[in-house]
mmCIF file of C-alpha atoms in Angstrom:
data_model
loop_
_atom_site.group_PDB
_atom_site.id
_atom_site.type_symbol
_atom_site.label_atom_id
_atom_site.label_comp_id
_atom_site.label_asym_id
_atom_site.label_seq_id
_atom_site.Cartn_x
_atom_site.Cartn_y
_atom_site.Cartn_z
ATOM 1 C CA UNK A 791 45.179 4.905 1.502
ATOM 2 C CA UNK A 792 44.860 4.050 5.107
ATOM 3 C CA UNK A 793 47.573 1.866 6.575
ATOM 4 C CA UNK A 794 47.082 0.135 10.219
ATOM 5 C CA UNK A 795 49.165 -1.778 11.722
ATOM 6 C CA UNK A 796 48.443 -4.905 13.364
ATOM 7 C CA UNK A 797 50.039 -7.174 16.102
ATOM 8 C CA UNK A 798 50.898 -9.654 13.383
ATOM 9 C CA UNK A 799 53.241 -6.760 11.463
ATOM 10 C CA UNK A 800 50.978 -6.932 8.145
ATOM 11 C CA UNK A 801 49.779 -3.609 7.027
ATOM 12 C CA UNK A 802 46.287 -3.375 5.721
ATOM 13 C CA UNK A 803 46.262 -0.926 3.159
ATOM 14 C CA UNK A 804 42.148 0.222 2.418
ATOM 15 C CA UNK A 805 40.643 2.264 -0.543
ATOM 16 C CA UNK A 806 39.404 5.819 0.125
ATOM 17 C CA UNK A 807 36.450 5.564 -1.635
ATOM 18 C CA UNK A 808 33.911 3.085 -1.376
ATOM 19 C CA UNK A 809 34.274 -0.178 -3.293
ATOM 20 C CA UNK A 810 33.707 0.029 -7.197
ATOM 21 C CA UNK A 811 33.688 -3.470 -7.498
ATOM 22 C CA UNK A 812 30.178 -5.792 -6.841
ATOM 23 C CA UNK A 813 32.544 -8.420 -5.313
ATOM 24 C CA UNK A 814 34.069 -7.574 -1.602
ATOM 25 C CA UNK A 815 37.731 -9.085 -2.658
ATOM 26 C CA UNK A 816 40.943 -8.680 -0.306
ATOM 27 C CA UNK A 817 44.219 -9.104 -1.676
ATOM 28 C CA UNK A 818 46.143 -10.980 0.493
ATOM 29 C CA UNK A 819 50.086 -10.703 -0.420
ATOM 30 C CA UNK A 820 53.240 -11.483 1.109
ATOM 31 C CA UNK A 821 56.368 -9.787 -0.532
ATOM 32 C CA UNK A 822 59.762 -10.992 -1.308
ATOM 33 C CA UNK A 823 62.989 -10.827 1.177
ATOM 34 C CA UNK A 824 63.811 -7.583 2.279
ATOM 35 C CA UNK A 825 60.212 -5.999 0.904
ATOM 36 C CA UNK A 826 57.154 -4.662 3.139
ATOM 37 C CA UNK A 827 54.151 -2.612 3.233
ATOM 38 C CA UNK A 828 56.393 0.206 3.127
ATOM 39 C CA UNK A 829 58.747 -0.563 0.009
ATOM 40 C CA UNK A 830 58.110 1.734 -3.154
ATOM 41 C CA UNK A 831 57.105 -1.353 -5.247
ATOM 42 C CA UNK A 832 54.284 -2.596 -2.786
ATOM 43 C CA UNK A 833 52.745 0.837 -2.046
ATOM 44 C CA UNK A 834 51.914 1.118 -5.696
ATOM 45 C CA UNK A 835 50.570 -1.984 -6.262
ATOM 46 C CA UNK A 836 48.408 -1.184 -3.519
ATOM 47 C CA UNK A 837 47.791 2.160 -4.406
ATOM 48 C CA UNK A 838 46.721 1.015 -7.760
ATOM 49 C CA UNK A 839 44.456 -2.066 -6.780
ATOM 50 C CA UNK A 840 42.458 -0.136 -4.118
ATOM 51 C CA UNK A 841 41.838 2.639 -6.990
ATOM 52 C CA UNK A 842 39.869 -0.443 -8.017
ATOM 53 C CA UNK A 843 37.902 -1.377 -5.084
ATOM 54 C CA UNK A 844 40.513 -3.904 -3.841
ATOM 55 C CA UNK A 845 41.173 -3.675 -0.094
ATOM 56 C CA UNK A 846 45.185 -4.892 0.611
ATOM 57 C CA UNK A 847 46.692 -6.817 3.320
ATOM 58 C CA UNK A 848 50.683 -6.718 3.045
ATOM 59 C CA UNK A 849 52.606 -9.017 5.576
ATOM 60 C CA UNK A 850 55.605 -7.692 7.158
ATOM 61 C CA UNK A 851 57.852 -10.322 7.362
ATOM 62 C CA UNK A 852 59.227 -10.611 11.174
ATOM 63 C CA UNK A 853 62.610 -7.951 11.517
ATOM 64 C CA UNK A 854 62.080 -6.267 8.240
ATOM 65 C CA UNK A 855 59.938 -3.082 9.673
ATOM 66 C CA UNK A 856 62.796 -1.153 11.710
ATOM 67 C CA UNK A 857 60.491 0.258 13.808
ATOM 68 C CA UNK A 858 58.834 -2.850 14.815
ATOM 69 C CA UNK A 859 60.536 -4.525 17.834
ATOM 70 C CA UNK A 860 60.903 -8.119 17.647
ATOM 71 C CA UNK A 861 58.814 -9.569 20.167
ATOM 72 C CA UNK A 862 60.664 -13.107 20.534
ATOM 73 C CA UNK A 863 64.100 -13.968 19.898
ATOM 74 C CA UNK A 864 63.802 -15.300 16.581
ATOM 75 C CA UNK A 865 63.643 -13.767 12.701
ATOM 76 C CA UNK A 866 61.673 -15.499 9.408
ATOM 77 C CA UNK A 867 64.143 -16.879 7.153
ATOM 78 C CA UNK A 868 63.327 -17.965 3.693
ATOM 79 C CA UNK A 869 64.979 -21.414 3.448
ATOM 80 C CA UNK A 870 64.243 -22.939 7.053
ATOM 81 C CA UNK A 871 61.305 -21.000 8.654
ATOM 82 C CA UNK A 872 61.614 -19.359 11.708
ATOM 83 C CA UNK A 873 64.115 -20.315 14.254
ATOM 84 C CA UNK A 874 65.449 -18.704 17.629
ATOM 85 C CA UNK A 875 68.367 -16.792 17.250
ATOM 86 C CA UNK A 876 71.816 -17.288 18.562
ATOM 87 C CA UNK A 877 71.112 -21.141 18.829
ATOM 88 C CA UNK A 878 71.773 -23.624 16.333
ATOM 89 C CA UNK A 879 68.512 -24.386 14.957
ATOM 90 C CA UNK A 880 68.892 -27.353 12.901
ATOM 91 C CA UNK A 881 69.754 -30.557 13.190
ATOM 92 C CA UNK A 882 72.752 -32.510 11.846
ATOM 93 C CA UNK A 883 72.189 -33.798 8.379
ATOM 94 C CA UNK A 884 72.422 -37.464 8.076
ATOM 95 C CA UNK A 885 73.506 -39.064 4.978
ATOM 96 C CA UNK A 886 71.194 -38.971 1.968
ATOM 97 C CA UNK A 887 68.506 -37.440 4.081
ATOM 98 C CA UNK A 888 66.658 -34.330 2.193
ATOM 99 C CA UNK A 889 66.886 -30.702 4.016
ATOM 100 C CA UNK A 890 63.338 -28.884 4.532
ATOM 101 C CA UNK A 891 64.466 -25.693 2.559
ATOM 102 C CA UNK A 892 60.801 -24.875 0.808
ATOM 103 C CA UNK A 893 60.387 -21.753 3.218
ATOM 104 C CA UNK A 894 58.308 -21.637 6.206
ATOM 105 C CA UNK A 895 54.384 -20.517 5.493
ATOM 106 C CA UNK A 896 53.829 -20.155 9.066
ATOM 107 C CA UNK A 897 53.673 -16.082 8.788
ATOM 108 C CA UNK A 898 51.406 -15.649 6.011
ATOM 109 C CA UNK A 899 49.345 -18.756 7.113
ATOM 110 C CA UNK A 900 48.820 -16.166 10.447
ATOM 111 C CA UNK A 901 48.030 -13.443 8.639
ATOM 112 C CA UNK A 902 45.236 -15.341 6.032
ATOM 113 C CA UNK A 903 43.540 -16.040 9.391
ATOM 114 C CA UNK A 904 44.233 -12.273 10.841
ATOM 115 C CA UNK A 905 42.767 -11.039 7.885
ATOM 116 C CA UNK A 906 39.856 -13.770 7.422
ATOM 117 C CA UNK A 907 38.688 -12.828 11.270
ATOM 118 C CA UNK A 908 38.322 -9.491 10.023
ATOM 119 C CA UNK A 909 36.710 -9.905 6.614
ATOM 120 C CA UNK A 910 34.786 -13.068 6.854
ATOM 121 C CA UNK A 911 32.481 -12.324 4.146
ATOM 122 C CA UNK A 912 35.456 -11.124 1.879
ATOM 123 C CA UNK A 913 36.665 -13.258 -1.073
ATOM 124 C CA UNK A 914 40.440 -13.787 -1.195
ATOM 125 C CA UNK A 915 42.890 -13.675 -3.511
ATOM 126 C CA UNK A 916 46.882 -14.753 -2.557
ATOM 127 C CA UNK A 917 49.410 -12.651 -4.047
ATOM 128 C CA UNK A 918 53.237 -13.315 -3.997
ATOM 129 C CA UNK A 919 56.335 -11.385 -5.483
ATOM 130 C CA UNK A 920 60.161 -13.461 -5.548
ATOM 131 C CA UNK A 921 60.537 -15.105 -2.788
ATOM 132 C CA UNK A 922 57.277 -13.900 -1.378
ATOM 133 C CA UNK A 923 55.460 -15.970 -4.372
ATOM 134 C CA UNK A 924 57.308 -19.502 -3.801
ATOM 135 C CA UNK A 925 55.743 -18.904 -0.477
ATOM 136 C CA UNK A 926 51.794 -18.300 -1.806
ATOM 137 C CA UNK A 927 52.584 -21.245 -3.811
ATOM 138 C CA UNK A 928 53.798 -23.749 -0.897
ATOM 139 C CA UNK A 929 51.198 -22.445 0.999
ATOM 140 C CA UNK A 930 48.128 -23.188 -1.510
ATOM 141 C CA UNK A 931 49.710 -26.480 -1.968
ATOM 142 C CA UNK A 932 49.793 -27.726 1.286
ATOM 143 C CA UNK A 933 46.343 -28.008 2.298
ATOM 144 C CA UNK A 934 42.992 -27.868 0.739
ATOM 145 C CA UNK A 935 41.468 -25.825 3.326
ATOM 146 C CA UNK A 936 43.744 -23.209 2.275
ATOM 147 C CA UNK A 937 42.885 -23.324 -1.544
ATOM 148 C CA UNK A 938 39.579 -23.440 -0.865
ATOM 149 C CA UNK A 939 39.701 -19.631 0.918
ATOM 150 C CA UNK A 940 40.950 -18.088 -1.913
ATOM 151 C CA UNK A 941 39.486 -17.153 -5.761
ATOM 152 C CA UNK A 942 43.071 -17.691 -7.423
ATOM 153 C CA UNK A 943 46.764 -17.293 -6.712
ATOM 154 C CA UNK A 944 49.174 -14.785 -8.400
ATOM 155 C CA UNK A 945 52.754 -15.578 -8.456
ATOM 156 C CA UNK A 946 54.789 -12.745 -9.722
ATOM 157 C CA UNK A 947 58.544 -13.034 -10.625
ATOM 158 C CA UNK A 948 58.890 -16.393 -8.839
ATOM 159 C CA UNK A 949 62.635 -16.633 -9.575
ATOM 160 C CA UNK A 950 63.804 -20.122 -9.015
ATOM 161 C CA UNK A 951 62.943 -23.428 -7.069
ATOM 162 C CA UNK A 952 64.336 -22.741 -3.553
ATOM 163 C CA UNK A 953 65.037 -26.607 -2.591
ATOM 164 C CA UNK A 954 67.095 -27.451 -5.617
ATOM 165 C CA UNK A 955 68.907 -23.804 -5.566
ATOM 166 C CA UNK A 956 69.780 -24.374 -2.168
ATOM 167 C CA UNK A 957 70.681 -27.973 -2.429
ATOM 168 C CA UNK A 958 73.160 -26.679 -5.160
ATOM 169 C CA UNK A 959 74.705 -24.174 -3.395
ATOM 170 C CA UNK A 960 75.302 -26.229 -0.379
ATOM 171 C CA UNK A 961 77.405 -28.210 -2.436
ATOM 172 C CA UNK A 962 80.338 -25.613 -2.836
#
């Protein structure tokens, strides 16, 4: 497989050989915390779906690639999106009011564009792993438009619901 990196940090992983399939159909799959294009795990799943004509587009979540220099002084978290560092981010929580801890789907919302500008006659299909899959799922769910890009939406191994799991644990 070919790997290129783009300014977005997503890796776009292509077959060698041409496409077996009759469909032109781009994976399109953002990992869970702490995984990326170049974890064991995500190279074979995309070693084994462009064996079947399927081209790949991994997103690097932002500070995950060492070798990738932030560009701005902020990271991606899961629980409250991304946020400068070194500055407190979030406001104070009033009474009874309900935190925004679903996960940010700014990053992969970026990189269904990148990869839509590049392949705009491809058909997509959103893939997510843990964390990475809570994400696919907010993101399908928040707008139309963004169903309506894709042929389906895989969630693999989505663990737990992030809002009540973090509601819980800011309790102790």
């Amino acid at each position: 497989s070919l790997s290129r990196s783009l300014p977005l940090s997503l890796s776009l992983l292509l077959t060698a050989v041409s496409l077996s399939l009759s469909l032109d159909v781009t994976l399109i799959v953002c990992p869970g915390i702490g995984n990326s294009s170049e974890t064991v795990a995500l190279r074979t799943f995309s070693h084994h779906a462009n064996e079947h004509g399927l081209r790949v587009a991994v997103l690097n979540h932002l500070g995950v690639i060492p070798d990738i220099a932030l560009t701005q002084p902020r990271i991606f978290t899961y629980g409250r999106g991304l946020f400068p560092l070194f500055q407190h981010s979030a406001a104070p929580m009033r009474v009874g009011s309900k935190p925004s801890l679903a996960g940010s789907t700014e990053e992969y919302g970026a990189m269904v564009r990148e990869v839509e500008s590049m392949y705009p006659s491809s058909q997509f299909v959103a893939v997510g792993f843990s964390m990475g899959a809570n994400l696919v799922c907010k993101y399908l769910g928040e707008d139309e438009q963004h169903r309506s890009k894709f042929l389906a939406g895989i969630s693999c191994c989505q663990g737990y619901d992030i809002e009540r799991s973090a509601l819980r644990s800011s309790n102790l």
